[in-house]
Amino acid sequence: MKIRLATIVCTAAAIMATTVAAHAQTVLKWAHVYETSEPFHTDSVWASEEINKRTGGRYKIEVYPASQLGKEADINQGLKLGTVDIIISGSSFAARDYKPIGVTYFPYIFRGPEHLIAYTKSDVFKRLAQGYEDKTGNHIAAVSYYGTRQTTSNKPIAKCADMQGLKIRVPDVPAYLAMPRACGANTTPIAFAEVYLALQNGTVEAQENPLTTIEAKKFYEVQKNIILTGHIVDHLNTVVSKTLWSSLSDEDKKIFGDVMQEAAERTTKTIEGRENKLIATFKEKGINVTEVDKSDFEKTVAEKVAFEDFGYEKSDWEAIRAIQ
């Protein structure tokens, strides 16, 4: 009888312990707008599993890809509303709350991905990221390379002036619009999901995106030319909400930060590797891939676009340009 009673007590204790552990687990939502095949998603899943492991199962992070919790503007708003805890998003959206951080989208500010990554380790980045955090409470935990934005078009483009009158789809973000408008193009803000059809039916004649996006969205099927304008070296931030970040212990902040940084480095490596192979891939498909004199584009932008139009500080631009 005593043995049976002891067994019952032990079983009850085990059930209670399991129940307490289950109640102790915090479930978090991580949202982004990218497809499940892209490293922004696969590395987010890796990070969520790694955080779960390193915190002894105290955090379960559910990753919602492909705009399942809303478009990029929606998930940024979700950080404020508490409907999401972690997002992957560009600095163009962070700049809606803190304009100076958007300077990183000024055309030709970065020489390439290595320069971008060097910036993310610099004092100027720390200052801009802190300015964003002071304004919103949200914490930028990591930055990954998204790709260098290039142009696709139905007609050949060799110099900035060749874009005069060109109907081009560009995201409705001031810094993205700067180069095409400086070159005289007619910009059109079409929803990302509708770009392929817009190119196919001639609503627009051109668009701009990194090579990896041009491949993933198959824009090369409806465009004859890829022009390597390299006008923006783009990036994405991994952002933790004010509510979540302020609730974490210093130990957990380190775990979240370390894992998210490792995930961003994995993503950056993958994107760079893909980009390096894609030019040859596109040429094999019969696409006309053209190098251009970037200095011609950069000179035109410098002459026609003012920092004051964006709320950026020229001193930040100069500091970033000087990073080696």
XYZ file of C-alpha atoms in Angstrom:
324
model
C 0.000 0.000 0.000
C 2.814 2.367 0.922
C 4.615 1.604 -2.349
C 1.441 2.255 -4.314
C 0.861 5.520 -2.456
C 4.449 6.616 -3.099
C 4.020 5.835 -6.788
C 0.843 7.909 -6.950
C 2.531 10.820 -5.183
C 5.540 10.705 -7.529
C 3.315 10.539 -10.595
C 1.256 13.475 -9.371
C 4.425 15.446 -8.666
C 5.734 14.720 -12.168
C 2.464 15.831 -13.750
C 2.480 18.998 -11.659
C 6.103 19.739 -12.592
C 5.293 19.271 -16.276
C 2.277 21.547 -15.965
C 4.320 24.239 -14.208
C 7.041 23.998 -16.888
C 4.440 24.307 -19.633
C 2.966 27.374 -17.935
C 6.469 28.843 -17.535
C 7.115 28.699 -21.283
C 6.630 32.026 -23.057
C 5.271 31.816 -26.616
C 6.453 34.579 -28.971
C 5.534 35.591 -32.520
C 8.244 36.328 -35.123
C 6.877 37.789 -38.381
C 8.249 38.696 -41.791
C 7.067 39.076 -45.398
C 9.492 36.695 -47.131
C 8.860 33.288 -48.689
C 9.648 30.072 -46.815
C 12.394 29.220 -49.324
C 14.379 32.393 -48.541
C 17.156 32.531 -45.925
C 15.336 35.310 -44.076
C 12.819 32.620 -43.143
C 14.989 29.519 -42.799
C 17.460 31.372 -40.579
C 14.617 32.826 -38.498
C 13.390 29.278 -37.888
C 16.937 28.233 -36.987
C 17.194 31.172 -34.566
C 13.853 30.395 -32.925
C 14.930 26.801 -32.298
C 18.338 27.906 -31.040
C 16.838 30.405 -28.580
C 14.532 27.672 -27.322
C 17.547 25.424 -26.717
C 19.774 28.044 -25.105
C 17.038 29.182 -22.714
C 16.185 25.653 -21.645
C 12.829 25.733 -23.409
C 11.599 28.866 -21.615
C 10.789 30.552 -24.945
C 8.899 29.034 -27.832
C 9.067 31.241 -30.913
C 6.574 30.723 -33.731
C 7.745 32.129 -37.080
C 5.111 33.532 -39.450
C 6.468 33.984 -43.017
C 5.081 35.429 -46.255
C 2.985 38.248 -44.755
C 0.838 35.829 -42.721
C 0.555 38.485 -40.001
C 0.340 41.376 -42.453
C 2.430 43.441 -44.831
C 5.663 45.094 -43.695
C 3.863 48.219 -42.490
C 1.431 46.020 -40.539
C 4.067 44.010 -38.704
C 5.952 47.194 -37.793
C 2.702 48.498 -36.331
C 2.340 45.127 -34.622
C 5.443 45.852 -32.542
C 3.603 48.818 -31.057
C 0.288 47.008 -30.644
C 1.829 43.903 -29.112
C 0.508 41.569 -31.804
C 4.052 40.528 -32.766
C 7.238 40.297 -30.711
C 9.999 40.073 -33.329
C 10.081 41.145 -36.968
C 12.460 41.320 -39.900
C 12.106 44.643 -41.672
C 14.051 47.280 -43.575
C 15.387 50.527 -42.152
C 13.016 52.402 -44.438
C 10.258 51.420 -41.995
C 12.401 52.208 -38.957
C 12.919 55.637 -40.530
C 9.189 56.324 -40.327
C 9.692 56.574 -36.576
C 13.268 57.876 -36.570
C 14.233 59.563 -39.839
C 18.048 59.687 -39.435
C 18.409 55.881 -39.623
C 17.067 56.004 -43.188
C 20.322 57.583 -44.420
C 21.500 54.034 -45.187
C 19.128 54.011 -48.179
C 20.672 57.048 -49.801
C 21.811 55.869 -53.262
C 25.455 54.811 -53.504
C 26.219 55.377 -49.813
C 27.685 51.847 -49.553
C 30.390 50.463 -51.813
C 29.195 46.886 -51.375
C 28.068 44.308 -48.811
C 31.421 44.348 -46.978
C 31.062 48.096 -46.441
C 27.484 47.598 -45.207
C 28.526 44.962 -42.662
C 31.415 47.162 -41.506
C 28.856 49.937 -40.928
C 26.762 47.651 -38.688
C 29.768 47.296 -36.377
C 30.556 51.011 -36.313
C 29.882 53.759 -33.794
C 27.627 55.574 -36.269
C 25.361 52.509 -36.539
C 25.248 52.128 -32.759
C 24.247 55.780 -32.447
C 21.519 55.559 -35.111
C 20.179 52.256 -33.743
C 20.118 53.755 -30.235
C 18.269 56.798 -31.579
C 15.629 54.474 -33.034
C 15.411 52.558 -29.749
C 15.123 55.759 -27.712
C 12.247 56.882 -29.945
C 10.321 53.596 -30.096
C 11.627 51.320 -27.355
C 12.167 48.628 -30.008
C 15.620 47.066 -30.180
C 17.539 46.301 -33.396
C 19.233 43.038 -32.471
C 20.928 42.240 -35.796
C 21.332 43.343 -39.407
C 21.545 41.073 -42.439
C 22.498 41.826 -46.029
C 19.418 41.758 -48.263
C 21.114 42.249 -51.596
C 22.259 45.011 -53.911
C 19.390 46.554 -55.838
C 19.720 46.355 -59.621
C 17.394 47.420 -62.440
C 15.508 45.287 -64.968
C 14.014 46.855 -68.072
C 12.457 46.141 -71.446
C 14.982 48.472 -73.063
C 18.777 48.678 -72.734
C 20.159 51.251 -70.277
C 23.781 52.325 -70.351
C 23.677 55.682 -68.555
C 21.452 57.623 -66.219
C 19.903 59.695 -69.042
C 18.630 56.489 -70.695
C 16.040 56.235 -67.906
C 14.364 59.477 -69.006
C 10.599 58.827 -69.230
C 10.964 55.145 -68.258
C 7.896 53.749 -66.458
C 9.481 51.945 -63.505
C 7.990 50.267 -60.462
C 9.733 51.427 -57.293
C 8.630 50.883 -53.652
C 6.963 53.978 -52.225
C 9.987 54.853 -50.106
C 11.634 58.257 -50.676
C 15.227 57.001 -50.819
C 14.301 54.177 -53.232
C 12.656 56.740 -55.502
C 15.681 59.063 -55.487
C 17.869 57.501 -58.190
C 15.151 56.760 -60.795
C 13.600 60.203 -60.369
C 16.981 61.936 -60.550
C 17.517 60.129 -63.862
C 14.132 61.283 -65.168
C 12.146 58.048 -64.827
C 8.411 57.963 -64.125
C 8.090 56.006 -60.883
C 5.025 53.913 -60.032
C 4.396 52.353 -56.563
C 2.825 48.982 -57.434
C 2.285 46.376 -54.692
C 5.123 43.856 -54.654
C 2.819 40.896 -55.284
C 1.549 42.558 -58.492
C 4.903 43.502 -60.034
C 5.263 40.438 -62.297
C 1.837 41.001 -63.876
C 2.482 44.742 -64.226
C 5.702 44.019 -66.132
C 4.008 41.354 -68.222
C 1.097 43.531 -69.322
C 3.181 46.685 -69.809
C 1.760 48.742 -66.964
C 5.418 49.433 -66.187
C 8.512 48.870 -68.309
C 11.040 48.327 -65.535
C 11.562 47.572 -61.848
C 14.455 47.411 -59.388
C 15.369 44.713 -56.857
C 18.317 42.542 -55.828
C 19.307 39.712 -58.192
C 18.031 37.133 -55.714
C 14.568 38.719 -55.800
C 14.662 39.004 -59.591
C 15.270 35.264 -59.654
C 12.798 34.296 -56.915
C 9.965 36.339 -58.433
C 10.948 35.337 -62.003
C 11.023 38.937 -63.234
C 13.621 37.817 -65.789
C 10.806 36.002 -67.630
C 9.147 39.311 -68.507
C 12.211 41.578 -68.822
C 14.921 41.466 -71.463
C 17.638 43.428 -69.666
C 19.265 43.392 -66.255
C 21.235 46.583 -65.645
C 23.733 46.442 -62.788
C 23.025 49.906 -61.407
C 23.881 48.755 -57.855
C 22.198 51.884 -56.531
C 21.303 50.640 -53.050
C 23.120 48.023 -50.965
C 20.095 46.890 -49.029
C 19.696 45.328 -45.606
C 17.119 44.045 -43.138
C 16.924 44.527 -39.390
C 15.875 41.932 -36.850
C 13.803 44.033 -34.449
C 12.592 43.029 -30.978
C 9.546 44.830 -29.579
C 9.824 47.228 -26.660
C 7.542 45.003 -24.592
C 9.606 41.860 -25.111
C 13.047 43.477 -24.870
C 12.235 45.280 -21.614
C 10.943 42.036 -20.107
C 14.122 40.034 -20.786
C 16.818 39.535 -18.173
C 20.350 40.621 -19.098
C 21.228 36.945 -19.575
C 18.312 36.382 -21.952
C 19.057 39.614 -23.831
C 22.525 38.249 -24.524
C 21.123 34.923 -25.729
C 18.572 36.576 -28.023
C 21.160 39.037 -29.344
C 23.863 36.436 -29.942
C 21.516 34.044 -31.745
C 19.955 36.750 -33.898
C 23.397 38.014 -34.850
C 24.486 34.494 -35.815
C 21.309 34.080 -37.895
C 21.958 37.400 -39.675
C 25.515 36.308 -40.494
C 24.199 33.044 -41.943
C 21.717 34.964 -44.083
C 24.352 37.411 -45.303
C 26.660 34.578 -46.353
C 23.855 32.824 -48.242
C 22.727 35.969 -50.084
C 26.276 36.906 -51.106
C 26.876 33.393 -52.416
C 23.681 33.415 -54.452
C 24.345 36.833 -55.941
C 27.825 35.831 -57.046
C 26.385 32.976 -59.117
C 23.318 34.678 -60.544
C 24.924 36.892 -63.189
C 26.196 33.808 -65.009
C 22.836 32.098 -64.503
C 20.928 34.988 -66.064
C 23.319 35.156 -69.006
C 22.782 31.440 -69.598
C 19.033 32.153 -69.778
C 19.697 34.639 -72.593
C 19.138 37.781 -70.522
C 21.202 40.830 -71.458
C 23.200 41.685 -68.314
C 24.846 45.116 -68.543
C 27.520 46.802 -66.433
C 27.130 50.588 -66.196
C 29.277 53.519 -65.170
C 27.924 53.972 -61.643
C 29.725 57.285 -61.277
C 27.383 58.764 -63.911
C 24.343 57.745 -61.849
C 25.956 58.813 -58.582
C 26.899 62.237 -59.980
C 23.331 62.867 -61.156
C 21.885 61.853 -57.770
C 24.343 64.133 -55.955
C 23.319 67.054 -58.160
C 19.559 66.562 -57.931
C 18.835 65.009 -54.533
C 19.206 66.938 -51.278
C 19.693 65.334 -47.864
C 17.238 67.848 -46.445
C 14.471 66.269 -48.545
C 14.725 63.111 -46.427
C 15.520 64.427 -42.963
C 18.980 62.834 -43.028
C 22.139 64.355 -41.602
C 24.947 64.902 -44.092
C 27.427 64.245 -41.281
C 26.008 60.703 -40.948
C 26.364 60.156 -44.693
C 29.967 61.355 -44.559
C 30.757 59.168 -41.533
C 29.324 56.074 -43.212
C 31.141 56.762 -46.492
C 34.410 57.010 -44.571
C 34.069 53.545 -42.978
C 36.655 51.091 -44.287
